[in-house]
Amino acid sequence: LFRSMFRLAIPEKYSGDPKSLRPFLNQCRLHITSQLEAYPNDRTKLAFIIFLLKDKALNWVSPLLDQNSTTLNTHHNFVRGLHLAFKPPGHRQQAEHALLEIQQGSRSVCDYAIEFRTLASDTHWTQEPLDVENSAILYFS
């Protein structure tokens, strides 16, 4: 039903900005999922994503294409390669530190919760330490 209701727009091209990587990959995933018949295997998924690379990101993938790199063998390998290339070093540690320091301050609960969830997903912590009942991380300031 989802696929037959509408077609999602093609995501904007990705230039290599680390902050844009997650939204880019999520938009690609949604687009591919909404049109599975157009992307039946890893090769077609990779072709679609590579088509949407530009600037630094395209410069990164070009030698991989030239060398027929194993990074291009599977969708999973390619996404992992993108993460390794464009997520800044220490990204997880920075998110952990920020999560331990987060305070609501004068912003809305909604804005605070969005930042908290975003940071939490970047830490790769399990759910238990993130639960309000089990955690000293969440408090009102």
PDB file of C-alpha atoms in Angstrom:
ATOM      1  CA  LEU A   1       0.000   0.000   0.000  1.00  0.00           C
ATOM      2  CA  PHE A   2       2.798   2.431   0.935  1.00  0.00           C
ATOM      3  CA  ARG A   3       4.565   1.990  -2.403  1.00  0.00           C
ATOM      4  CA  SER A   4       1.427   2.468  -4.454  1.00  0.00           C
ATOM      5  CA  MET A   5       0.342   5.659  -2.666  1.00  0.00           C
ATOM      6  CA  PHE A   6       3.138   7.968  -3.803  1.00  0.00           C
ATOM      7  CA  ARG A   7       6.691   8.248  -5.027  1.00  0.00           C
ATOM      8  CA  LEU A   8       9.235  10.079  -2.924  1.00  0.00           C
ATOM      9  CA  ALA A   9      11.356  12.770  -4.472  1.00  0.00           C
ATOM     10  CA  ILE A  10      14.982  12.011  -5.215  1.00  0.00           C
ATOM     11  CA  PRO A  11      17.178  13.274  -2.352  1.00  0.00           C
ATOM     12  CA  GLU A  12      19.510  16.198  -2.866  1.00  0.00           C
ATOM     13  CA  LYS A  13      23.068  15.337  -3.811  1.00  0.00           C
ATOM     14  CA  TYR A  14      25.503  14.695  -0.958  1.00  0.00           C
ATOM     15  CA  SER A  15      28.734  16.708  -0.957  1.00  0.00           C
ATOM     16  CA  GLY A  16      30.569  15.109   1.958  1.00  0.00           C
ATOM     17  CA  ASP A  17      29.362  17.286   4.846  1.00  0.00           C
ATOM     18  CA  PRO A  18      29.484  15.039   7.949  1.00  0.00           C
ATOM     19  CA  LYS A  19      26.331  16.601   9.443  1.00  0.00           C
ATOM     20  CA  SER A  20      24.359  15.820   6.284  1.00  0.00           C
ATOM     21  CA  LEU A  21      25.378  12.164   6.012  1.00  0.00           C
ATOM     22  CA  ARG A  22      22.656  10.655   8.215  1.00  0.00           C
ATOM     23  CA  PRO A  23      19.790  12.656   6.653  1.00  0.00           C
ATOM     24  CA  PHE A  24      21.107  11.860   3.172  1.00  0.00           C
ATOM     25  CA  LEU A  25      21.299   8.123   3.835  1.00  0.00           C
ATOM     26  CA  ASN A  26      17.878   8.114   5.501  1.00  0.00           C
ATOM     27  CA  GLN A  27      16.329   9.889   2.508  1.00  0.00           C
ATOM     28  CA  CYS A  28      18.005   7.408   0.152  1.00  0.00           C
ATOM     29  CA  ARG A  29      16.722   4.499   2.243  1.00  0.00           C
ATOM     30  CA  LEU A  30      13.162   5.872   2.158  1.00  0.00           C
ATOM     31  CA  HIS A  31      13.338   6.507  -1.579  1.00  0.00           C
ATOM     32  CA  ILE A  32      14.655   3.009  -2.301  1.00  0.00           C
ATOM     33  CA  THR A  33      12.096   1.403   0.034  1.00  0.00           C
ATOM     34  CA  SER A  34       9.259   3.260  -1.663  1.00  0.00           C
ATOM     35  CA  GLN A  35      10.375   1.916  -5.074  1.00  0.00           C
ATOM     36  CA  LEU A  36      11.774  -1.537  -4.435  1.00  0.00           C
ATOM     37  CA  GLU A  37      10.941  -2.647  -7.967  1.00  0.00           C
ATOM     38  CA  ALA A  38      13.411  -0.058  -9.280  1.00  0.00           C
ATOM     39  CA  TYR A  39      16.162  -1.138  -6.852  1.00  0.00           C
ATOM     40  CA  PRO A  40      15.937  -4.933  -6.612  1.00  0.00           C
ATOM     41  CA  ASN A  41      19.568  -5.565  -5.610  1.00  0.00           C
ATOM     42  CA  ASP A  42      22.658  -3.991  -4.085  1.00  0.00           C
ATOM     43  CA  ARG A  43      24.066  -2.997  -7.483  1.00  0.00           C
ATOM     44  CA  THR A  44      21.058  -0.828  -8.350  1.00  0.00           C
ATOM     45  CA  LYS A  45      20.925   0.658  -4.836  1.00  0.00           C
ATOM     46  CA  LEU A  46      24.604   1.576  -5.025  1.00  0.00           C
ATOM     47  CA  ALA A  47      24.220   3.075  -8.487  1.00  0.00           C
ATOM     48  CA  PHE A  48      21.394   5.279  -7.209  1.00  0.00           C
ATOM     49  CA  ILE A  49      23.337   6.474  -4.163  1.00  0.00           C
ATOM     50  CA  ILE A  50      26.581   7.025  -6.097  1.00  0.00           C
ATOM     51  CA  PHE A  51      24.643   9.046  -8.682  1.00  0.00           C
ATOM     52  CA  LEU A  52      23.681  11.383  -5.816  1.00  0.00           C
ATOM     53  CA  LEU A  53      27.259  12.079  -4.704  1.00  0.00           C
ATOM     54  CA  LYS A  54      29.083  15.284  -5.573  1.00  0.00           C
ATOM     55  CA  ASP A  55      32.191  17.238  -4.589  1.00  0.00           C
ATOM     56  CA  LYS A  56      34.239  15.479  -1.849  1.00  0.00           C
ATOM     57  CA  ALA A  57      31.890  12.506  -1.717  1.00  0.00           C
ATOM     58  CA  LEU A  58      32.188  11.916  -5.461  1.00  0.00           C
ATOM     59  CA  ASN A  59      35.957  12.358  -5.256  1.00  0.00           C
ATOM     60  CA  TRP A  60      35.995   9.722  -2.503  1.00  0.00           C
ATOM     61  CA  VAL A  61      34.038   7.132  -4.503  1.00  0.00           C
ATOM     62  CA  SER A  62      35.727   7.672  -7.882  1.00  0.00           C
ATOM     63  CA  PRO A  63      38.892   5.660  -7.104  1.00  0.00           C
ATOM     64  CA  LEU A  64      36.725   2.917  -5.596  1.00  0.00           C
ATOM     65  CA  LEU A  65      34.862   2.688  -8.897  1.00  0.00           C
ATOM     66  CA  ASP A  66      38.102   2.725 -10.890  1.00  0.00           C
ATOM     67  CA  GLN A  67      39.580  -0.090  -8.781  1.00  0.00           C
ATOM     68  CA  ASN A  68      36.354  -2.103  -8.515  1.00  0.00           C
ATOM     69  CA  SER A  69      36.804  -1.962  -4.739  1.00  0.00           C
ATOM     70  CA  THR A  70      35.174  -4.479  -2.393  1.00  0.00           C
ATOM     71  CA  THR A  71      33.578  -1.477  -0.683  1.00  0.00           C
ATOM     72  CA  LEU A  72      31.224  -1.503  -3.662  1.00  0.00           C
ATOM     73  CA  ASN A  73      30.310  -5.201  -3.338  1.00  0.00           C
ATOM     74  CA  THR A  74      27.345  -4.645  -1.034  1.00  0.00           C
ATOM     75  CA  HIS A  75      25.094  -1.827   0.064  1.00  0.00           C
ATOM     76  CA  HIS A  76      26.148  -2.467   3.668  1.00  0.00           C
ATOM     77  CA  ASN A  77      29.881  -2.203   2.840  1.00  0.00           C
ATOM     78  CA  PHE A  78      29.313   1.004   0.897  1.00  0.00           C
ATOM     79  CA  VAL A  79      27.314   2.699   3.672  1.00  0.00           C
ATOM     80  CA  ARG A  80      29.956   1.617   6.192  1.00  0.00           C
ATOM     81  CA  GLY A  81      32.603   3.140   3.908  1.00  0.00           C
ATOM     82  CA  LEU A  82      30.687   6.408   3.733  1.00  0.00           C
ATOM     83  CA  HIS A  83      30.484   6.486   7.525  1.00  0.00           C
ATOM     84  CA  LEU A  84      34.206   5.832   7.874  1.00  0.00           C
ATOM     85  CA  ALA A  85      35.059   8.514   5.321  1.00  0.00           C
ATOM     86  CA  PHE A  86      32.693  11.280   6.372  1.00  0.00           C
ATOM     87  CA  LYS A  87      31.882  10.875  10.057  1.00  0.00           C
ATOM     88  CA  PRO A  88      34.425  12.909  12.003  1.00  0.00           C
ATOM     89  CA  PRO A  89      36.855  11.017  14.273  1.00  0.00           C
ATOM     90  CA  GLY A  90      35.607  10.926  17.837  1.00  0.00           C
ATOM     91  CA  HIS A  91      32.011  11.473  16.749  1.00  0.00           C
ATOM     92  CA  ARG A  92      30.657   8.863  19.165  1.00  0.00           C
ATOM     93  CA  GLN A  93      32.718  10.210  22.074  1.00  0.00           C
ATOM     94  CA  GLN A  94      31.558  13.755  21.362  1.00  0.00           C
ATOM     95  CA  ALA A  95      27.941  12.587  21.387  1.00  0.00           C
ATOM     96  CA  GLU A  96      28.471  10.721  24.675  1.00  0.00           C
ATOM     97  CA  HIS A  97      29.987  13.799  26.298  1.00  0.00           C
ATOM     98  CA  ALA A  98      27.230  16.059  24.974  1.00  0.00           C
ATOM     99  CA  LEU A  99      24.586  13.623  26.194  1.00  0.00           C
ATOM    100  CA  LEU A 100      26.057  13.670  29.688  1.00  0.00           C
ATOM    101  CA  GLU A 101      26.125  17.480  29.650  1.00  0.00           C
ATOM    102  CA  ILE A 102      22.733  18.155  28.032  1.00  0.00           C
ATOM    103  CA  GLN A 103      20.354  20.509  29.828  1.00  0.00           C
ATOM    104  CA  GLN A 104      16.940  21.750  28.851  1.00  0.00           C
ATOM    105  CA  GLY A 105      17.538  25.355  29.836  1.00  0.00           C
ATOM    106  CA  SER A 106      14.927  27.724  28.401  1.00  0.00           C
ATOM    107  CA  ARG A 107      14.118  25.691  25.304  1.00  0.00           C
ATOM    108  CA  SER A 108      10.987  23.651  24.861  1.00  0.00           C
ATOM    109  CA  VAL A 109      10.713  20.043  26.019  1.00  0.00           C
ATOM    110  CA  CYS A 110      10.239  19.079  22.368  1.00  0.00           C
ATOM    111  CA  ASP A 111      13.523  20.720  21.304  1.00  0.00           C
ATOM    112  CA  TYR A 112      15.319  19.151  24.266  1.00  0.00           C
ATOM    113  CA  ALA A 113      13.910  15.690  23.485  1.00  0.00           C
ATOM    114  CA  ILE A 114      14.916  15.952  19.823  1.00  0.00           C
ATOM    115  CA  GLU A 115      18.502  16.807  20.731  1.00  0.00           C
ATOM    116  CA  PHE A 116      18.559  14.072  23.386  1.00  0.00           C
ATOM    117  CA  ARG A 117      17.318  11.402  20.967  1.00  0.00           C
ATOM    118  CA  THR A 118      19.725  12.520  18.249  1.00  0.00           C
ATOM    119  CA  LEU A 119      22.697  12.406  20.600  1.00  0.00           C
ATOM    120  CA  ALA A 120      21.549   9.090  22.074  1.00  0.00           C
ATOM    121  CA  SER A 121      21.418   7.465  18.639  1.00  0.00           C
ATOM    122  CA  ASP A 122      24.952   8.673  17.931  1.00  0.00           C
ATOM    123  CA  THR A 123      26.297   7.044  21.122  1.00  0.00           C
ATOM    124  CA  HIS A 124      25.100   3.526  20.239  1.00  0.00           C
ATOM    125  CA  TRP A 125      24.278   3.023  23.912  1.00  0.00           C
ATOM    126  CA  THR A 126      21.693   0.391  24.741  1.00  0.00           C
ATOM    127  CA  GLN A 127      18.215   1.530  25.703  1.00  0.00           C
ATOM    128  CA  GLU A 128      18.577   0.819  29.439  1.00  0.00           C
ATOM    129  CA  PRO A 129      20.911   3.708  30.367  1.00  0.00           C
ATOM    130  CA  LEU A 130      18.779   6.041  28.263  1.00  0.00           C
ATOM    131  CA  ASP A 131      15.492   5.239  30.009  1.00  0.00           C
ATOM    132  CA  VAL A 132      14.271   8.058  32.247  1.00  0.00           C
ATOM    133  CA  GLU A 133      13.634   5.667  35.158  1.00  0.00           C
ATOM    134  CA  ASN A 134      17.164   4.254  35.039  1.00  0.00           C
ATOM    135  CA  SER A 135      19.166   7.306  34.179  1.00  0.00           C
ATOM    136  CA  ALA A 136      20.617  10.323  35.861  1.00  0.00           C
ATOM    137  CA  ILE A 137      21.137  11.904  32.450  1.00  0.00           C
ATOM    138  CA  LEU A 138      17.661  13.389  32.213  1.00  0.00           C
ATOM    139  CA  TYR A 139      16.988  16.134  34.681  1.00  0.00           C
ATOM    140  CA  PHE A 140      15.420  19.543  34.605  1.00  0.00           C
ATOM    141  CA  SER A 141      17.667  22.526  34.849  1.00  0.00           C
TER     142      SER A 141
END
